[in-house]
Amino acid sequence: MTSPLSRSRSRRAPSHIAGRVAHAVFGGLLALGWLVLPITATGAPGGIDTVAAGQPVRSPSVVPGEADPGEDETSASDLVLPVALVGAAGAAAAFTYTRRKRRASTRTTPGGDLGIPPVASLCELDRQARTSLVETDDAVRTSTEELGFAAAQAGAEAVEPYAGALAYAKSELTAAFRLRQQLDDAFAEDDSDKRRLLEEIVARCADAQRRLDAEAAGFDQLRALERDAPRALEHAETRFRELTTRTGTADAALADLRKRYALSASATVAGHAEQAKDRLVFATTHLNQARQSVDLDDQGPAAVHLRAAEGAVDQAGTFVDAVDRLAADLAAAVGKLPAALAGTDTDLADARGLLQGTAFTVPRGDLQGRIARAESVAADVRREMSAGPYDPIDALRRVEQADASLDEALAGARSREDADRRALALLDQSLLTARSAVATATDFVTTHRGAVGSEARTRLAEAARRLARAETPGTTGQTLSPGPAALADAQQADGLAREALRLAERDVRAYGNPYDGGTVAGAHGGGGMGGAVLGGIILGGGAGPGGAGHGHAGQGGGPGSFGGGGTRGRRGGGGRF
């Protein structure tokens, strides 16, 4: 495909030629004028002097005279000036052409003298793509949150058009993250492939944000926060009171998890109750300010404070829900472990029998290594279970991975039906660990998005995509049979989600400690302001080293709203934050 820059250059080529032709024609006309001028001047008595003096020109009388012996000499001298002018015009055209060519070959900004935007380097384009991913992901997450409040207020049917716009934006963002993952996996073979993928990432992100921006005005009319602030405020206050109660319950649940399981089992939610309280402190401040504004019939500020409070309440709910979900996942893992260990024992017996046979589909040494690993894992897990508190999700993950390795070696000795059946049994275990890992990483990115960069978000998006495929075995695009393909997707989703969490935690550490006195490095003000900036509730945070974001924040600009990059900060802070 011809690039836009090439097409614009090809369109400009005729204009260059036309310019050179114009120079030549102009020179020719000048020469012709000089040729005609002597004839005109000599053909009329008085000639130019008579006309210049304002006198009438007399009709000439033609009287034969003596032959001019110097006619040839005079004619030659009359042609000197026209010929010189033609030569000068040609020289001017040649000079213009040479100058243009030299300028084109030496300038550092392609097309800069003709108003064409400079072509970004790959490094610049890569930074732009990372920034676009972070900003679009933030816009989608903020829009999802406010859409939930709108649905609770106006009903699901009323928000259908905006839900459709959000679904479209999510699909474009998912595709953009997929392209970023391809780049990170080094699928692009050369610079032209990299440029093509990066440009498509930027284009898809822009399209997603435009779609959200296009619906922002209508969404504001639906919510009508400025007009109907009292009712929306009442709903937010009700939700706030519910979460205040649940946060206390989460504290007790965390204490119970620490007693029942190893500390590593609850490490991902260890500070969730405190972080939920931090968000509720921020919500309290802005609910009170919103209530005061409503009482004064000052609807504009009421809407701004209400949006800030809604975002904080929503994130407090995310923290509390994560504690409840982890407790359920840990209990489910405890229930699945005995069957998982029994399945491993069965596969170990089959593998030992295969070693004694004569037909091998894998090298004997490789099979012996897989057997030894599975035996070691099964023994370690049984010892942990009997020794006291342990981490059941981690134990189930290790058993499933060791058993899957055995199962792969045994696949050649089993019928396809038996292999699929065993893979689907392992899939049930793998899905539990994958879902838990994806949910944990999603919650962390959502509640710390002011600091999390594009790398962690890309891994998380790919993990979610793999998990979705694993949950629907037999979907298109899988080269293996349904059972093994789904199992592979679930295992990859688990690994990618855990990597995403690690990268996101790294970004937050680089950003600063968000709970040191209720502030975050680079964000000022108490009352939960630091957590609100870190959580992306107040716009103006910045992505960490994993991807260019928005730069470290100062006071913050105001709460985010439904919309893309052009509209989601429309409420602004107005100095209130």
Coordinates of C-alpha atoms in Angstrom, one line a residue:
M1 CA 0.0 0.0 0.0
T2 CA 1.3 3.4 -0.9
S3 CA 2.0 5.5 2.2
P4 CA 0.2 8.9 2.6
L5 CA 3.6 10.6 2.5
S6 CA 4.4 9.0 -0.9
R7 CA 1.0 9.9 -2.2
S8 CA 1.4 13.5 -1.2
R9 CA 4.9 13.6 -2.8
S10 CA 3.6 12.2 -6.1
R11 CA 0.8 14.8 -6.1
R12 CA 3.4 17.6 -5.7
A13 CA 5.7 16.4 -8.5
P14 CA 3.6 18.0 -11.3
S15 CA 3.7 21.4 -9.5
H16 CA 7.5 21.3 -9.6
I17 CA 7.5 20.6 -13.3
A18 CA 4.9 23.3 -13.9
G19 CA 7.1 25.8 -12.1
R20 CA 10.1 25.1 -14.3
V21 CA 8.0 25.3 -17.5
A22 CA 6.6 28.6 -16.3
H23 CA 10.1 30.0 -16.0
A24 CA 11.0 29.0 -19.5
V25 CA 7.8 30.3 -21.0
F26 CA 8.2 33.6 -19.2
G27 CA 11.8 33.9 -20.6
G28 CA 10.5 33.1 -24.1
L29 CA 7.9 35.8 -23.9
L30 CA 10.4 38.4 -22.9
A31 CA 12.7 37.4 -25.8
L32 CA 9.8 37.6 -28.2
G33 CA 9.0 41.1 -26.9
W34 CA 12.5 42.3 -27.5
L35 CA 12.4 40.9 -31.1
V36 CA 9.1 42.7 -31.9
L37 CA 10.1 45.9 -30.1
P38 CA 12.7 47.1 -32.7
I39 CA 10.2 46.5 -35.5
T40 CA 7.5 48.5 -33.8
A41 CA 9.9 51.3 -33.0
T42 CA 11.3 51.7 -36.5
G43 CA 8.0 51.2 -38.2
A44 CA 6.5 54.4 -36.8
P45 CA 8.0 57.8 -37.0
G46 CA 8.8 59.1 -33.7
G47 CA 8.3 55.6 -32.3
I48 CA 8.4 55.3 -28.6
D49 CA 9.6 58.8 -28.1
T50 CA 6.5 60.2 -29.9
V51 CA 4.1 58.1 -27.8
A52 CA 5.9 59.0 -24.6
A53 CA 5.6 62.7 -25.5
G54 CA 1.9 62.3 -25.9
Q55 CA 2.0 63.3 -29.6
P56 CA 0.0 61.5 -32.3
V57 CA 1.9 59.0 -34.4
R58 CA 2.0 60.0 -38.1
S59 CA 1.4 57.4 -40.7
P60 CA 4.7 56.4 -42.3
S61 CA 5.5 57.1 -45.9
V62 CA 7.3 54.2 -47.5
V63 CA 10.1 55.6 -49.6
P64 CA 12.7 53.2 -51.0
G65 CA 16.1 54.1 -49.6
E66 CA 19.6 53.0 -50.1
A67 CA 20.5 49.5 -49.2
D68 CA 21.9 49.3 -45.7
P69 CA 25.3 47.7 -46.1
G70 CA 25.4 46.9 -42.3
E71 CA 22.1 45.1 -42.1
D72 CA 23.5 41.7 -41.2
E73 CA 25.6 43.3 -38.5
T74 CA 22.7 45.3 -37.0
S75 CA 20.4 42.3 -37.0
A76 CA 22.9 40.2 -35.1
S77 CA 23.3 42.9 -32.5
D78 CA 19.6 43.2 -32.1
L79 CA 19.4 39.5 -31.2
V80 CA 22.0 39.6 -28.5
L81 CA 19.7 40.9 -25.7
P82 CA 16.8 38.4 -26.4
V83 CA 19.2 35.5 -26.5
A84 CA 20.7 36.6 -23.3
L85 CA 17.3 36.8 -21.6
V86 CA 16.4 33.3 -22.8
G87 CA 19.7 32.0 -21.4
A88 CA 19.0 33.8 -18.1
A89 CA 15.5 32.3 -17.8
G90 CA 17.0 28.8 -18.4
A91 CA 19.7 29.4 -15.8
A92 CA 17.0 30.6 -13.3
A93 CA 15.0 27.4 -13.9
A94 CA 18.1 25.3 -13.5
F95 CA 19.0 27.1 -10.3
T96 CA 15.5 26.7 -8.8
Y97 CA 15.5 23.0 -9.6
T98 CA 19.0 22.5 -8.1
R99 CA 18.0 24.4 -4.9
R100 CA 14.9 22.4 -4.4
K101 CA 16.8 19.1 -4.9
R102 CA 19.5 20.2 -2.4
R103 CA 16.9 21.3 0.2
A104 CA 15.0 18.0 -0.1
S105 CA 18.2 16.0 0.4
T106 CA 19.6 18.0 3.3
R107 CA 16.5 18.9 5.4
T108 CA 16.0 17.0 8.7
T109 CA 12.2 17.5 8.8
P110 CA 10.6 15.5 5.9
G111 CA 8.2 17.8 4.1
G112 CA 8.6 20.5 6.7
D113 CA 8.8 23.3 4.2
L114 CA 5.5 22.2 2.6
G115 CA 3.4 21.9 5.7
I116 CA 3.5 18.1 6.0
P117 CA 3.8 16.7 9.6
P118 CA 7.2 15.2 10.3
V119 CA 7.4 11.4 10.2
A120 CA 7.7 10.2 13.8
S121 CA 10.7 7.9 14.6
L122 CA 9.9 4.4 15.8
C123 CA 10.8 5.4 19.4
E124 CA 8.5 8.4 19.3
L125 CA 5.7 6.2 17.8
D126 CA 6.3 3.6 20.4
R127 CA 5.9 6.2 23.2
Q128 CA 2.7 7.5 21.6
A129 CA 1.3 4.0 21.3
R130 CA 2.0 3.3 25.0
T131 CA 0.5 6.6 26.1
S132 CA -2.6 5.9 23.9
L133 CA -3.1 2.5 25.5
V134 CA -2.9 3.9 29.0
E135 CA -5.2 6.8 28.3
T136 CA -7.8 4.7 26.5
D137 CA -7.7 2.0 29.2
D138 CA -8.3 4.7 31.8
A139 CA -11.2 6.2 29.8
V140 CA -12.8 2.7 29.4
R141 CA -12.5 2.0 33.2
T142 CA -13.9 5.3 34.2
S143 CA -16.7 5.1 31.7
T144 CA -17.5 1.6 33.0
E145 CA -17.7 2.8 36.6
E146 CA -20.0 5.8 35.8
L147 CA -22.2 3.7 33.5
G148 CA -22.9 1.4 36.5
F149 CA -24.1 4.4 38.5
A150 CA -26.2 5.6 35.6
A151 CA -27.8 2.1 35.2
A152 CA -28.6 2.0 38.9
Q153 CA -30.2 5.4 38.7
A154 CA -32.0 5.3 35.3
G155 CA -32.3 1.5 34.6
A156 CA -30.5 -0.8 32.1
E157 CA -32.7 0.1 29.2
A158 CA -32.0 3.8 29.5
V159 CA -28.2 3.3 29.3
E160 CA -28.3 0.8 26.3
P161 CA -26.9 3.3 23.7
Y162 CA -24.0 4.2 26.0
A163 CA -23.4 0.5 26.9
G164 CA -23.1 -0.1 23.2
A165 CA -20.6 2.7 22.8
L166 CA -18.6 1.3 25.7
A167 CA -18.6 -2.2 24.2
Y168 CA -17.3 -0.8 21.0
A169 CA -14.5 1.1 22.7
K170 CA -13.6 -2.1 24.7
S171 CA -13.4 -4.1 21.5
E172 CA -11.1 -1.6 19.9
L173 CA -8.9 -1.4 23.0
T174 CA -8.7 -5.2 23.2
A175 CA -7.5 -5.3 19.6
A176 CA -5.0 -2.6 20.3
F177 CA -3.6 -4.5 23.4
R178 CA -3.4 -7.6 21.2
L179 CA -1.2 -5.8 18.7
R180 CA 1.0 -4.5 21.6
Q181 CA 1.4 -8.0 22.8
Q182 CA 2.4 -9.1 19.4
L183 CA 5.1 -6.4 19.4
D184 CA 6.3 -7.5 22.8
D185 CA 6.4 -11.1 21.6
A186 CA 8.7 -9.9 18.8
F187 CA 6.4 -11.0 16.0
A188 CA 7.3 -7.9 14.0
E189 CA 10.2 -8.9 11.8
D190 CA 11.4 -5.5 10.6
D191 CA 10.9 -1.7 11.2
S192 CA 8.1 -1.4 8.6
D193 CA 6.1 -4.1 10.4
K194 CA 6.7 -2.4 13.8
R195 CA 5.6 0.9 12.4
R196 CA 2.4 -0.6 10.9
L197 CA 1.5 -2.2 14.2
L198 CA 2.2 0.9 16.2
E199 CA 0.2 3.1 13.9
E200 CA -2.7 0.7 14.1
I201 CA -2.5 0.8 17.9
V202 CA -2.7 4.6 17.9
A203 CA -5.6 4.6 15.4
R204 CA -7.7 2.0 17.3
C205 CA -7.2 3.8 20.6
A206 CA -8.2 7.1 18.9
D207 CA -11.3 5.4 17.4
A208 CA -12.3 4.0 20.8
Q209 CA -12.0 7.4 22.5
R210 CA -13.9 9.2 19.7
R211 CA -16.8 6.8 20.1
L212 CA -16.9 7.5 23.9
D213 CA -16.5 11.3 23.3
A214 CA -19.4 11.2 20.8
E215 CA -21.8 9.9 23.5
A216 CA -20.6 12.1 26.4
A217 CA -23.1 14.9 25.9
G218 CA -26.0 12.5 25.7
F219 CA -24.8 10.6 28.7
D220 CA -24.6 13.9 30.7
Q221 CA -28.2 14.6 29.7
L222 CA -29.2 11.1 30.9
R223 CA -27.5 11.4 34.2
A224 CA -28.5 15.1 34.6
L225 CA -26.3 15.5 37.7
E226 CA -26.6 19.2 37.7
R227 CA -30.3 19.1 37.4
D228 CA -31.0 16.0 39.5
A229 CA -28.1 16.1 42.0
P230 CA -30.3 15.5 45.1
R231 CA -31.5 12.1 43.9
A232 CA -28.0 11.0 42.6
L233 CA -26.5 12.1 45.9
E234 CA -29.1 10.1 47.9
H235 CA -28.1 6.9 45.9
A236 CA -24.4 7.6 46.5
E237 CA -24.9 8.1 50.2
T238 CA -26.9 4.8 50.4
R239 CA -24.1 3.0 48.7
F240 CA -21.5 4.7 50.9
R241 CA -23.3 3.5 54.1
E242 CA -23.4 -0.1 52.8
L243 CA -19.7 -0.1 52.1
T244 CA -18.9 1.4 55.4
T245 CA -20.5 -1.7 57.0
R246 CA -18.9 -4.1 54.6
T247 CA -15.4 -2.6 55.2
G248 CA -15.7 -3.6 58.8
T249 CA -16.7 -7.1 57.8
A250 CA -13.7 -7.2 55.4
D251 CA -11.4 -6.5 58.3
A252 CA -12.7 -9.5 60.2
A253 CA -12.6 -11.6 57.0
L254 CA -8.9 -10.8 56.5
A255 CA -8.1 -11.7 60.1
D256 CA -9.8 -15.0 59.6
L257 CA -7.8 -15.7 56.3
R258 CA -4.6 -15.0 58.2
K259 CA -5.5 -17.6 60.8
R260 CA -6.7 -20.3 58.4
Y261 CA -4.1 -20.1 55.6
A262 CA -0.5 -19.2 55.1
L263 CA 0.2 -15.5 54.9
S264 CA 1.1 -15.8 51.2
A265 CA -2.5 -16.9 50.5
S266 CA -4.0 -13.5 51.5
A267 CA -1.0 -11.3 50.6
T268 CA -2.7 -9.8 47.5
V269 CA -5.5 -8.4 49.7
A270 CA -3.6 -7.8 52.9
G271 CA -4.1 -4.0 52.8
H272 CA -7.5 -3.9 51.1
A273 CA -9.5 -3.0 54.1
E274 CA -7.3 -0.1 54.9
Q275 CA -7.3 1.1 51.3
A276 CA -11.1 0.8 51.3
K277 CA -11.2 3.0 54.3
D278 CA -8.9 5.5 52.6
R279 CA -11.3 5.8 49.7
L280 CA -14.3 6.2 52.0
V281 CA -12.5 9.0 53.8
F282 CA -12.2 10.8 50.5
A283 CA -15.8 10.0 49.7
T284 CA -17.0 11.3 53.0
T285 CA -15.4 14.7 52.3
H286 CA -16.9 15.1 48.9
L287 CA -20.3 13.7 49.8
N288 CA -20.5 16.4 52.5
Q289 CA -19.4 19.1 50.1
A290 CA -21.9 17.9 47.5
R291 CA -24.7 18.0 50.1
Q292 CA -23.7 21.5 51.1
S293 CA -23.8 22.6 47.4
V294 CA -27.2 21.0 47.0
D295 CA -28.6 22.8 50.0
L296 CA -27.3 26.1 48.5
D297 CA -28.8 25.1 45.2
D298 CA -25.3 25.3 43.6
Q299 CA -25.7 22.4 41.3
G300 CA -22.5 22.7 39.3
P301 CA -20.1 22.2 42.3
A302 CA -22.5 19.5 43.6
A303 CA -22.1 17.5 40.4
V304 CA -18.3 17.7 40.6
H305 CA -18.1 16.6 44.2
L306 CA -20.7 13.9 43.6
R307 CA -18.7 12.4 40.7
A308 CA -15.5 12.3 42.9
A309 CA -17.4 10.6 45.7
E310 CA -19.0 8.1 43.3
G311 CA -15.5 7.1 42.0
A312 CA -14.2 6.6 45.6
V313 CA -17.2 4.6 46.7
D314 CA -16.9 2.3 43.6
Q315 CA -13.2 1.6 44.4
A316 CA -13.9 1.0 48.0
G317 CA -16.4 -1.7 46.8
T318 CA -13.7 -3.2 44.6
F319 CA -11.4 -3.6 47.5
V320 CA -14.0 -5.2 49.7
D321 CA -15.3 -7.5 46.9
A322 CA -11.7 -8.7 46.4
V323 CA -11.5 -9.9 50.0
D324 CA -14.8 -11.8 49.7
R325 CA -13.8 -13.3 46.3
L326 CA -10.4 -14.5 47.5
A327 CA -12.0 -16.2 50.6
A328 CA -14.3 -18.1 48.2
D329 CA -11.5 -19.0 45.8
L330 CA -9.3 -20.3 48.7
A331 CA -12.2 -22.4 50.0
A332 CA -12.8 -23.8 46.5
A333 CA -9.1 -24.7 46.1
V334 CA -9.2 -26.6 49.4
G335 CA -12.2 -28.6 48.0
K336 CA -10.4 -29.4 44.7
L337 CA -7.0 -30.4 46.1
P338 CA -7.9 -34.0 47.1
A339 CA -9.3 -34.9 43.7
A340 CA -6.3 -33.2 42.0
L341 CA -3.9 -35.2 44.0
A342 CA -5.8 -38.4 43.2
G343 CA -5.7 -37.6 39.5
T344 CA -1.9 -37.0 39.7
D345 CA -1.5 -40.4 41.4
T346 CA -3.4 -42.1 38.6
D347 CA -1.3 -40.3 36.0
L348 CA 1.9 -41.3 37.8
A349 CA 0.8 -45.0 37.8
D350 CA 0.2 -44.8 34.0
A351 CA 3.5 -43.1 33.4
R352 CA 5.4 -45.7 35.4
G353 CA 3.6 -48.4 33.4
L354 CA 4.6 -46.6 30.2
L355 CA 8.3 -46.7 31.3
Q356 CA 8.1 -50.5 31.5
G357 CA 6.6 -50.9 28.0
T358 CA 8.4 -51.0 24.7
A359 CA 6.8 -48.1 22.8
F360 CA 7.8 -44.6 23.7
T361 CA 6.4 -41.4 22.3
V362 CA 8.8 -39.3 24.4
P363 CA 12.4 -40.0 25.4
R364 CA 12.8 -42.2 28.5
G365 CA 14.9 -39.6 30.3
D366 CA 12.2 -36.9 29.7
L367 CA 9.4 -39.1 31.0
Q368 CA 11.5 -40.0 34.1
G369 CA 12.1 -36.3 34.7
R370 CA 8.3 -35.6 34.5
I371 CA 7.5 -38.4 36.8
A372 CA 10.1 -37.3 39.4
R373 CA 8.7 -33.7 39.3
A374 CA 5.1 -34.8 39.8
E375 CA 6.1 -37.1 42.7
S376 CA 8.0 -34.3 44.4
V377 CA 5.2 -31.8 44.0
A378 CA 2.5 -34.2 45.2
A379 CA 4.7 -35.1 48.3
D380 CA 5.3 -31.4 49.1
V381 CA 1.7 -30.5 48.9
R382 CA 0.6 -33.3 51.1
R383 CA 3.2 -32.4 53.6
E384 CA 2.1 -28.7 53.6
M385 CA -1.6 -29.7 54.0
S386 CA -0.7 -31.8 57.1
A387 CA 1.7 -29.3 58.6
G388 CA -0.7 -26.5 59.2
P389 CA -1.8 -23.3 57.4
Y390 CA -0.9 -23.4 53.7
D391 CA -1.8 -21.6 50.5
P392 CA -4.4 -23.8 48.7
I393 CA -4.4 -21.8 45.4
D394 CA -0.7 -22.1 45.1
A395 CA -0.8 -25.8 46.0
L396 CA -3.5 -26.5 43.4
R397 CA -1.5 -24.6 40.8
R398 CA 1.6 -26.6 41.4
V399 CA -0.3 -29.9 41.3
E400 CA -2.1 -29.0 38.1
Q401 CA 1.1 -27.9 36.4
A402 CA 3.0 -31.0 37.3
D403 CA 0.0 -33.2 36.3
A404 CA -0.4 -31.4 33.0
S405 CA 3.2 -32.1 32.2
L406 CA 2.7 -35.8 32.9
D407 CA -0.5 -35.7 30.9
E408 CA 1.3 -34.3 27.9
A409 CA 3.8 -37.2 28.0
L410 CA 0.9 -39.7 28.2
A411 CA -1.1 -38.2 25.4
G412 CA 0.5 -40.4 22.8
A413 CA -0.4 -43.6 24.7
R414 CA -4.0 -42.6 25.2
S415 CA -6.9 -42.4 22.8
R416 CA -7.9 -38.9 21.8
E417 CA -11.1 -39.2 23.7
D418 CA -9.2 -40.1 26.9
A419 CA -6.7 -37.4 26.4
D420 CA -9.4 -34.8 25.9
R421 CA -11.3 -36.0 29.0
R422 CA -8.2 -35.8 31.2
A423 CA -7.3 -32.4 29.8
L424 CA -10.8 -31.1 30.6
A425 CA -10.5 -32.4 34.2
L426 CA -7.2 -30.5 34.6
L427 CA -8.9 -27.5 33.0
D428 CA -11.4 -27.3 35.8
Q429 CA -8.5 -26.9 38.3
S430 CA -6.6 -24.5 36.0
L431 CA -9.6 -22.2 35.5
L432 CA -9.9 -21.6 39.2
T433 CA -6.3 -20.4 39.6
A434 CA -6.5 -18.5 36.3
R435 CA -9.7 -16.7 37.2
S436 CA -8.3 -15.8 40.6
A437 CA -5.1 -14.4 39.2
V438 CA -6.9 -12.4 36.5
A439 CA -9.4 -10.9 39.0
T440 CA -6.6 -10.0 41.4
A441 CA -4.6 -8.2 38.7
T442 CA -7.6 -6.5 37.3
D443 CA -8.6 -5.1 40.7
F444 CA -5.0 -3.9 41.3
V445 CA -4.8 -2.1 38.0
T446 CA -8.2 -0.6 38.4
T447 CA -7.6 0.8 41.9
H448 CA -4.0 2.0 41.1
R449 CA -4.4 3.1 37.5
G450 CA -2.9 6.5 38.1
A451 CA 0.5 4.8 38.3
V452 CA 0.2 1.6 36.2
G453 CA 1.8 1.7 32.8
S454 CA 1.1 0.0 29.5
E455 CA 3.2 -3.1 30.0
A456 CA 1.2 -4.4 32.9
R457 CA -2.1 -3.5 31.2
T458 CA -1.0 -5.3 28.1
R459 CA -0.2 -8.5 29.9
L460 CA -3.5 -8.2 31.8
A461 CA -5.5 -7.7 28.6
E462 CA -3.8 -10.8 27.0
A463 CA -4.5 -12.8 30.2
A464 CA -8.2 -11.9 30.0
R465 CA -8.3 -12.8 26.3
R466 CA -6.8 -16.2 27.0
L467 CA -9.1 -16.8 29.9
A468 CA -12.1 -16.1 27.8
R469 CA -11.0 -18.6 25.2
A470 CA -10.3 -21.2 27.9
E471 CA -13.8 -20.8 29.3
T472 CA -15.3 -21.7 25.9
P473 CA -13.4 -24.8 24.6
G474 CA -13.6 -25.4 20.9
T475 CA -13.6 -21.7 19.9
T476 CA -12.0 -20.8 16.6
G477 CA -8.4 -20.0 16.4
Q478 CA -7.3 -23.0 18.5
T479 CA -5.1 -25.5 16.7
L480 CA -5.2 -28.2 19.4
S481 CA -8.3 -30.3 20.3
P482 CA -10.7 -28.5 22.7
G483 CA -9.4 -30.0 25.9
P484 CA -5.7 -29.5 25.5
A485 CA -6.2 -26.1 23.8
A486 CA -8.4 -24.7 26.6
L487 CA -6.0 -26.1 29.2
A488 CA -3.0 -24.3 27.5
D489 CA -5.0 -21.1 27.3
A490 CA -5.9 -21.3 31.0
Q491 CA -2.3 -21.9 32.0
Q492 CA -1.1 -19.0 29.9
A493 CA -3.8 -16.7 31.3
D494 CA -2.7 -17.6 34.9
G495 CA 1.0 -16.9 34.1
L496 CA 0.2 -13.6 32.2
A497 CA -2.0 -12.3 35.0
R498 CA 0.6 -13.0 37.6
E499 CA 3.2 -11.2 35.5
A500 CA 0.8 -8.3 35.0
L501 CA 0.4 -8.0 38.8
R502 CA 4.1 -8.0 39.3
L503 CA 4.6 -5.3 36.7
A504 CA 1.8 -3.2 38.1
E505 CA 3.2 -3.4 41.7
R506 CA 6.6 -2.4 40.3
D507 CA 5.0 0.7 38.7
V508 CA 3.3 1.7 41.9
R509 CA 6.5 1.3 43.9
A510 CA 8.3 3.6 41.4
Y511 CA 5.4 6.1 41.7
G512 CA 5.5 6.3 45.5
N513 CA 3.9 4.9 48.7
P514 CA 0.2 5.8 48.4
Y515 CA -0.6 5.1 52.0
D516 CA 2.1 7.0 53.8
G517 CA -0.1 9.4 55.7
G518 CA -2.8 9.2 53.1
T519 CA -0.8 10.8 50.4
V520 CA 1.1 9.7 47.3
A521 CA 4.5 10.9 46.1
G522 CA 3.7 13.8 43.9
A523 CA 0.1 14.2 45.1
H524 CA -0.7 16.6 48.0
G525 CA -3.5 17.0 50.4
G526 CA -5.0 14.7 53.0
G527 CA -8.4 13.3 53.3
G528 CA -7.6 10.4 50.9
M529 CA -6.4 12.6 48.1
G530 CA -3.3 10.6 47.5
G531 CA -5.3 7.4 47.1
A532 CA -7.8 9.2 44.9
V533 CA -5.0 10.4 42.5
L534 CA -3.3 7.0 42.5
G535 CA -6.6 5.3 41.8
G536 CA -7.4 7.6 38.9
I537 CA -10.5 9.0 40.6
I538 CA -9.0 12.5 40.3
L539 CA -7.4 13.0 36.9
G540 CA -3.8 14.0 36.8
G541 CA -1.9 11.0 37.9
G542 CA 0.9 9.5 35.8
A543 CA 1.9 6.1 34.6
G544 CA 5.1 4.6 36.0
P545 CA 8.0 3.2 34.0
G546 CA 5.9 0.6 32.3
G547 CA 4.4 3.1 29.9
A548 CA 4.3 6.8 29.3
G549 CA 1.3 8.2 31.1
H550 CA 0.3 11.6 32.2
G551 CA 3.2 12.7 34.4
H552 CA 3.2 12.9 38.1
A553 CA 0.3 14.8 39.5
G554 CA 0.1 17.9 41.6
Q555 CA -3.2 18.7 43.1
G556 CA -5.2 16.8 40.5
G557 CA -7.6 18.2 38.0
G558 CA -11.0 16.9 39.0
P559 CA -13.0 13.7 38.7
G560 CA -13.2 11.6 35.6
S561 CA -16.5 11.1 33.7
F562 CA -17.9 8.9 31.0
G563 CA -16.1 9.7 27.8
G564 CA -12.8 9.5 25.9
G565 CA -9.8 11.7 26.2
G566 CA -11.5 14.7 24.8
T567 CA -14.4 14.8 27.3
R568 CA -13.8 12.6 30.4
G569 CA -12.2 15.5 32.3
R570 CA -14.9 18.0 31.3
R571 CA -16.2 18.5 34.9
G572 CA -12.7 19.7 36.0
G573 CA -11.7 20.5 39.5
G574 CA -12.2 24.3 39.5
G575 CA -9.7 24.6 42.3
R576 CA -11.9 22.3 44.5
F577 CA -9.2 19.6 44.7

